[in-house]
mmCIF file of C-alpha atoms and ligand atoms in Angstrom:
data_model
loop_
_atom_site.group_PDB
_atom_site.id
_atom_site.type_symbol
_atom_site.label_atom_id
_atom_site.label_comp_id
_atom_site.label_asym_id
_atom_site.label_seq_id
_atom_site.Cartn_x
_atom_site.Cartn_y
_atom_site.Cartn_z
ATOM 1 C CA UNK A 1 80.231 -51.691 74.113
ATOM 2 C CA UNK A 2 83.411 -51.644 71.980
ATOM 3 C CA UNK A 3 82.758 -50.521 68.339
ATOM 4 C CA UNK A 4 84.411 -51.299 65.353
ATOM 5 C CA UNK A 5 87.585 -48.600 64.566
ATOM 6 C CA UNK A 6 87.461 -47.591 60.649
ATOM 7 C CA UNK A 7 90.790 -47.987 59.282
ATOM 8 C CA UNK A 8 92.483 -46.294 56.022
ATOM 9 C CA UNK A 9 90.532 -46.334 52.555
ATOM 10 C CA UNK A 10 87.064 -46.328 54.440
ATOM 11 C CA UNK A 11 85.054 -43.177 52.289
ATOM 12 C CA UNK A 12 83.679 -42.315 56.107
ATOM 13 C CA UNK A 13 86.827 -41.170 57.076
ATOM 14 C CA UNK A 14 86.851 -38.417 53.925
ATOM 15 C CA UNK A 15 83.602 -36.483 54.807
ATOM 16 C CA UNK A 16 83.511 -33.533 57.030
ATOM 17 C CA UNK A 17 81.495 -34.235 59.825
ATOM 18 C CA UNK A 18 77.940 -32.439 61.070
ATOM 19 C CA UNK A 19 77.750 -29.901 64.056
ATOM 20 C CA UNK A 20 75.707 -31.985 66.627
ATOM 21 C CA UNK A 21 72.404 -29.936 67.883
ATOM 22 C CA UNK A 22 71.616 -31.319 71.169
ATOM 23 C CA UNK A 23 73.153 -33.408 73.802
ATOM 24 C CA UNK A 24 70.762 -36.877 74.428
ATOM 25 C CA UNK A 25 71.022 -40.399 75.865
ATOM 26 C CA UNK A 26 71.580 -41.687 72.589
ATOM 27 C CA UNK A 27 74.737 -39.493 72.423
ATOM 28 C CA UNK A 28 75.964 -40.191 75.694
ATOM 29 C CA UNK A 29 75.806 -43.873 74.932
ATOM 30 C CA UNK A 30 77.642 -43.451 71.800
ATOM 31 C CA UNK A 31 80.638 -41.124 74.038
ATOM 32 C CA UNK A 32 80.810 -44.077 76.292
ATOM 33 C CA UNK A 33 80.964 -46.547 73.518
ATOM 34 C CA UNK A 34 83.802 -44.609 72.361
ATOM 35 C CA UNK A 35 85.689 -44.415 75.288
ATOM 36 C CA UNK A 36 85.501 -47.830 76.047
ATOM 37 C CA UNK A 37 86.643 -48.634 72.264
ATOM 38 C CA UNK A 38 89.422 -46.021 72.877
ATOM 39 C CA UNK A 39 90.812 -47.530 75.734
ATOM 40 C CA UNK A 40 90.246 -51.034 74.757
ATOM 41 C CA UNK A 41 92.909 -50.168 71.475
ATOM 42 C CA UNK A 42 95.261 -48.159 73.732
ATOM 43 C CA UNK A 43 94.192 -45.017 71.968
ATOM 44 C CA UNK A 44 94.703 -41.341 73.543
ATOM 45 C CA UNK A 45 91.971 -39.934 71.415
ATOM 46 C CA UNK A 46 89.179 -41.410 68.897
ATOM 47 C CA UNK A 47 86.922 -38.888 66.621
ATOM 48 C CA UNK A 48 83.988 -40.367 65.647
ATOM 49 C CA UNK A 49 84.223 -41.116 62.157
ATOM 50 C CA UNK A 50 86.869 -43.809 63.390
ATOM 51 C CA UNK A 51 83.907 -45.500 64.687
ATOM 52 C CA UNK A 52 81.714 -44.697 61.390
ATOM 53 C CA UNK A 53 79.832 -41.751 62.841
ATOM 54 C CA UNK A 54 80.223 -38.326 60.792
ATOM 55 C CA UNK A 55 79.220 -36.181 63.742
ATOM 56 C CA UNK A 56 81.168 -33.465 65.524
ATOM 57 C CA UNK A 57 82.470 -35.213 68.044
ATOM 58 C CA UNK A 58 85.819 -36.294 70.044
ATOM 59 C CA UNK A 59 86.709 -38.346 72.850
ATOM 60 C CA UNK A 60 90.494 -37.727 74.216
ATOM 61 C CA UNK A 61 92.544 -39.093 77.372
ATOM 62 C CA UNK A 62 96.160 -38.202 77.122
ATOM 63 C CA UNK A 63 96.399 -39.122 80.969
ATOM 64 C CA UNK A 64 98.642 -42.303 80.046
ATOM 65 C CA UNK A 65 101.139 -40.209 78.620
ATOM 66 C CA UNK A 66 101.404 -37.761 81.841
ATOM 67 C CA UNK A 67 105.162 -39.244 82.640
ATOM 68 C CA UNK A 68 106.435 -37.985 79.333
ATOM 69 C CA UNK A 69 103.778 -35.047 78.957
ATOM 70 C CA UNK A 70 102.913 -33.728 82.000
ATOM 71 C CA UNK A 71 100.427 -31.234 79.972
ATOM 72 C CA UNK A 72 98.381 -34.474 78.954
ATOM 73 C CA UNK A 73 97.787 -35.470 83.205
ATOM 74 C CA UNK A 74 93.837 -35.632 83.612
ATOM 75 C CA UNK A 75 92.712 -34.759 80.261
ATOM 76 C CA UNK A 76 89.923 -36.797 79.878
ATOM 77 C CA UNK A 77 87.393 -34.757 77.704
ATOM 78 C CA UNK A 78 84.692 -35.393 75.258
ATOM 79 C CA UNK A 79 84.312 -32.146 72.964
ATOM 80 C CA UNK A 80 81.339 -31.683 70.896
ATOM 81 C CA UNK A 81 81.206 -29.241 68.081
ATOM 82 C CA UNK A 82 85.503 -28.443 68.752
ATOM 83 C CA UNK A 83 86.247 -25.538 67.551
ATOM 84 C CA UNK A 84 90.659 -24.762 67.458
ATOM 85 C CA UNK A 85 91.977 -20.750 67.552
ATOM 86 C CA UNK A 86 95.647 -21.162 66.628
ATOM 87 C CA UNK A 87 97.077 -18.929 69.265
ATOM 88 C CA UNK A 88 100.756 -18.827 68.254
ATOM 89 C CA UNK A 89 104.237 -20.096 68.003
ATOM 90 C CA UNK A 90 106.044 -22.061 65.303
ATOM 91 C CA UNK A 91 104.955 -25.218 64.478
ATOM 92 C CA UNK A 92 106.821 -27.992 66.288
ATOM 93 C CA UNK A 93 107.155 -32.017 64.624
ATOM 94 C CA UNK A 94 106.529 -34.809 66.815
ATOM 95 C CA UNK A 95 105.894 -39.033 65.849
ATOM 96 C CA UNK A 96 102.027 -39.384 65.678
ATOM 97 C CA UNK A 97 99.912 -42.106 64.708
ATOM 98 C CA UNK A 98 96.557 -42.965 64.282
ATOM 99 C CA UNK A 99 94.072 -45.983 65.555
ATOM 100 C CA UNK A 100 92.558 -45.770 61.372
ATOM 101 C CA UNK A 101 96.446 -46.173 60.492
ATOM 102 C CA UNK A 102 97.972 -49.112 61.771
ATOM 103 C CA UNK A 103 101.797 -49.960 61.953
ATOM 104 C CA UNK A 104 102.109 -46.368 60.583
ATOM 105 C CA UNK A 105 104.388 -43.820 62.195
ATOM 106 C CA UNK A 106 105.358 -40.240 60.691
ATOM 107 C CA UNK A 107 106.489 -36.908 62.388
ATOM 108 C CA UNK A 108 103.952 -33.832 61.859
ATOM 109 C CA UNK A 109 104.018 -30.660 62.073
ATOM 110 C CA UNK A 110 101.551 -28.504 64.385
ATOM 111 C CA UNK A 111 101.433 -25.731 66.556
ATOM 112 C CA UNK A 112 101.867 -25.966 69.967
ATOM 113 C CA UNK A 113 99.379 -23.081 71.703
ATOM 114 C CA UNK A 114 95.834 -23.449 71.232
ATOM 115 C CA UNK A 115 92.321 -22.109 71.981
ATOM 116 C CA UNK A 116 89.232 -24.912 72.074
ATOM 117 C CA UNK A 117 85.911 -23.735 72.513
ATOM 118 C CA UNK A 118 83.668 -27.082 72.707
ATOM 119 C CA UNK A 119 80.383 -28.370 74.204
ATOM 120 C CA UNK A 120 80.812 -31.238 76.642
ATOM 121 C CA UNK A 121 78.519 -34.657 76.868
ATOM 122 C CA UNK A 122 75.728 -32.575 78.377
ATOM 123 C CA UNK A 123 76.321 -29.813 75.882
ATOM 124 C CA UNK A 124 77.679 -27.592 78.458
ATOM 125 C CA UNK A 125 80.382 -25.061 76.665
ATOM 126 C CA UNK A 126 83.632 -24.721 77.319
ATOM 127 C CA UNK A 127 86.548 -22.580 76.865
ATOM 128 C CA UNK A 128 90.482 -23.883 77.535
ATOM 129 C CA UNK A 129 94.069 -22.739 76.313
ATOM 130 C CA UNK A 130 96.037 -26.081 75.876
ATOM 131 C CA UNK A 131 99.857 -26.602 74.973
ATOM 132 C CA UNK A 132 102.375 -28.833 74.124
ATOM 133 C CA UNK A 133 101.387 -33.039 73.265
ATOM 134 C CA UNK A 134 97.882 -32.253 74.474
ATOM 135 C CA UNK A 135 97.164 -29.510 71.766
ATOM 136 C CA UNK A 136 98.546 -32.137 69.178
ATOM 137 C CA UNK A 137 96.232 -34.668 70.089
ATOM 138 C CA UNK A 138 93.468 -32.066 69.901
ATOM 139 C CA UNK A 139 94.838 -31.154 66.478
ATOM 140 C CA UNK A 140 94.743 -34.514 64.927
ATOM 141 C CA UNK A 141 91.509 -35.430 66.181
ATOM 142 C CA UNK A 142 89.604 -32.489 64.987
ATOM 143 C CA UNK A 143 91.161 -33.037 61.510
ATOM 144 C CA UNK A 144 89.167 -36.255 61.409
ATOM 145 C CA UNK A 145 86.180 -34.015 61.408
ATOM 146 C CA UNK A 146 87.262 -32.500 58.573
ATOM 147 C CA UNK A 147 88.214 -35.430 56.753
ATOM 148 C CA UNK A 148 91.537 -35.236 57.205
ATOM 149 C CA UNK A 149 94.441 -38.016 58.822
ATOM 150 C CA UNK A 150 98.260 -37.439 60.220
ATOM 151 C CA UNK A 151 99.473 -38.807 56.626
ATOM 152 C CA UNK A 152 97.858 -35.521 54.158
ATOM 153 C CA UNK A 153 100.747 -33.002 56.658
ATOM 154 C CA UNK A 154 103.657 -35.718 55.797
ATOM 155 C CA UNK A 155 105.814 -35.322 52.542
ATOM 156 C CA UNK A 156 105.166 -36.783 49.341
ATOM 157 C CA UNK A 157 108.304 -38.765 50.144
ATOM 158 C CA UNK A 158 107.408 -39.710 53.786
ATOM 159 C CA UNK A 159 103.944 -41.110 51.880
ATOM 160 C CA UNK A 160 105.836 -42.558 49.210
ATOM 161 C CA UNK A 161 107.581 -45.209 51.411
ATOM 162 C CA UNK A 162 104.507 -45.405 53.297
ATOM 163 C CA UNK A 163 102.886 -46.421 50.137
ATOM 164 C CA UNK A 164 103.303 -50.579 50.777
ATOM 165 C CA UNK A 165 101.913 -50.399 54.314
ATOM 166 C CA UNK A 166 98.686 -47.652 52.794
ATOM 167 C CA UNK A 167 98.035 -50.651 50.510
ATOM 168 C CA UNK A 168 97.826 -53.497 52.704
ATOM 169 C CA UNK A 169 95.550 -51.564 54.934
ATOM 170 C CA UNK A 170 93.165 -50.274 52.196
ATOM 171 C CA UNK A 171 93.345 -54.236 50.487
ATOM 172 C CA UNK A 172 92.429 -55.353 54.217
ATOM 173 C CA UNK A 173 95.753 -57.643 54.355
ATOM 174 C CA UNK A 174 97.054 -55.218 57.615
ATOM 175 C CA UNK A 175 96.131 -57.189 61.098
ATOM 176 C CA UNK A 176 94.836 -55.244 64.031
ATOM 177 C CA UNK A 177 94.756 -55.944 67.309
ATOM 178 C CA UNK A 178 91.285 -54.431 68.184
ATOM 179 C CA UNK A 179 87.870 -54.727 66.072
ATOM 180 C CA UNK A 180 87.982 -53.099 62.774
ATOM 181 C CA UNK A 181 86.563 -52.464 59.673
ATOM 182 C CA UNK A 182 87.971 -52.160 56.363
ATOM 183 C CA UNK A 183 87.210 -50.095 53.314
ATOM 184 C CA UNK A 184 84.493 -51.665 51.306
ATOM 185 C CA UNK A 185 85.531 -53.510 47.896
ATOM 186 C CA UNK A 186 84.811 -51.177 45.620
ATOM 187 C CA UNK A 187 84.309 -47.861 47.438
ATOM 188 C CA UNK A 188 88.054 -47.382 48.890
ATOM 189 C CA UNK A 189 89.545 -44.221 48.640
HETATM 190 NI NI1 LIG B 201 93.576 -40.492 64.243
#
């Protein structure tokens, strides 16, 4: 079942997310809700507050980009309870967007080397080193769970001439190609 994506302004976007306790068949319906949603939008990774959910917990498949990242061939992964060790190197800037963001576009910053300790759909745990596009779509996702989006790394100028397409998504006046769901009149931050 596709699911409604949360875009910009939405207040569930802003909270950090709970550590999940157990692995069920509720949760593994709501992992293959959110794959199928994923896909369905042409996403490489969705966190689950996109989809209204403040749990800790990610689906990613970078597998589309394999041609241009061969790092991101078969990563199909849902992580529960993520948890990122910055190994090293300087940070490296790279376009990124965001399924919550449409028509926006900005080069961020991240590192590039990576630890991830997670739990998987039947909250088996996991340990991986991942590098290059990969570890940035790790990165972004797991900044969902903290409340966080691609646009609070970008400068105040980048955001400045952002500011017109912010609006129109927060007013609800941006169209998407994909089920969505606007901030609430009233409660958009
Ligand atoms: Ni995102």
């Amino acid at each position: 079942m596709k699911l409604p994506i949360y875009l910009y302004g939405h207040p569930v976007l802003r909270k950090i997310s709970e550590p999940i306790e157990a692995a069920d068949d509720e949760l593994r319906t709501l992992v293959s809700n959110m794959f199928e949603t994923m896909y369905n939008s042409d996403g490489v990774g969705l966190a689950a507050p996109q989809v209204g959910i403040n749990r800790r917990l990610v689906v990613i498949d970078g597998s589309v980009l394999a041609e241009e990242f061969p790092e991101c061939a078969d990563t199909r992964m849902c992580l529960i309870n993520p948890e990122i060790e910055i190994l090293d190197g300087e940070p490296v800037s790279h376009a990124e967007g965001c399924l919550s963001l449409p028509g926006i576009a900005e080069d961020v910053r991240r590192v590039e080397h990576l630890r991830l300790r997670w739990r998987d759909e039947n909250f088996e745990p996991h340990e991986k080193e991942f590098s290059g596009f990969i570890a940035r779509i790790i990165q972004h996702e797991c900044d969902h769970l903290e409340g966080r989006m691609f646009i609070d790394h970008i400068s105040p100028t980048r955001r400045f001439l952002n500011k017109r397409k912010l609006t129109n998504i927060v007013e609800g006046k941006t169209r998407v190609d994909y089920p969505a769901k606007y901030a609430p009149v009233g409660r958009r931050k």
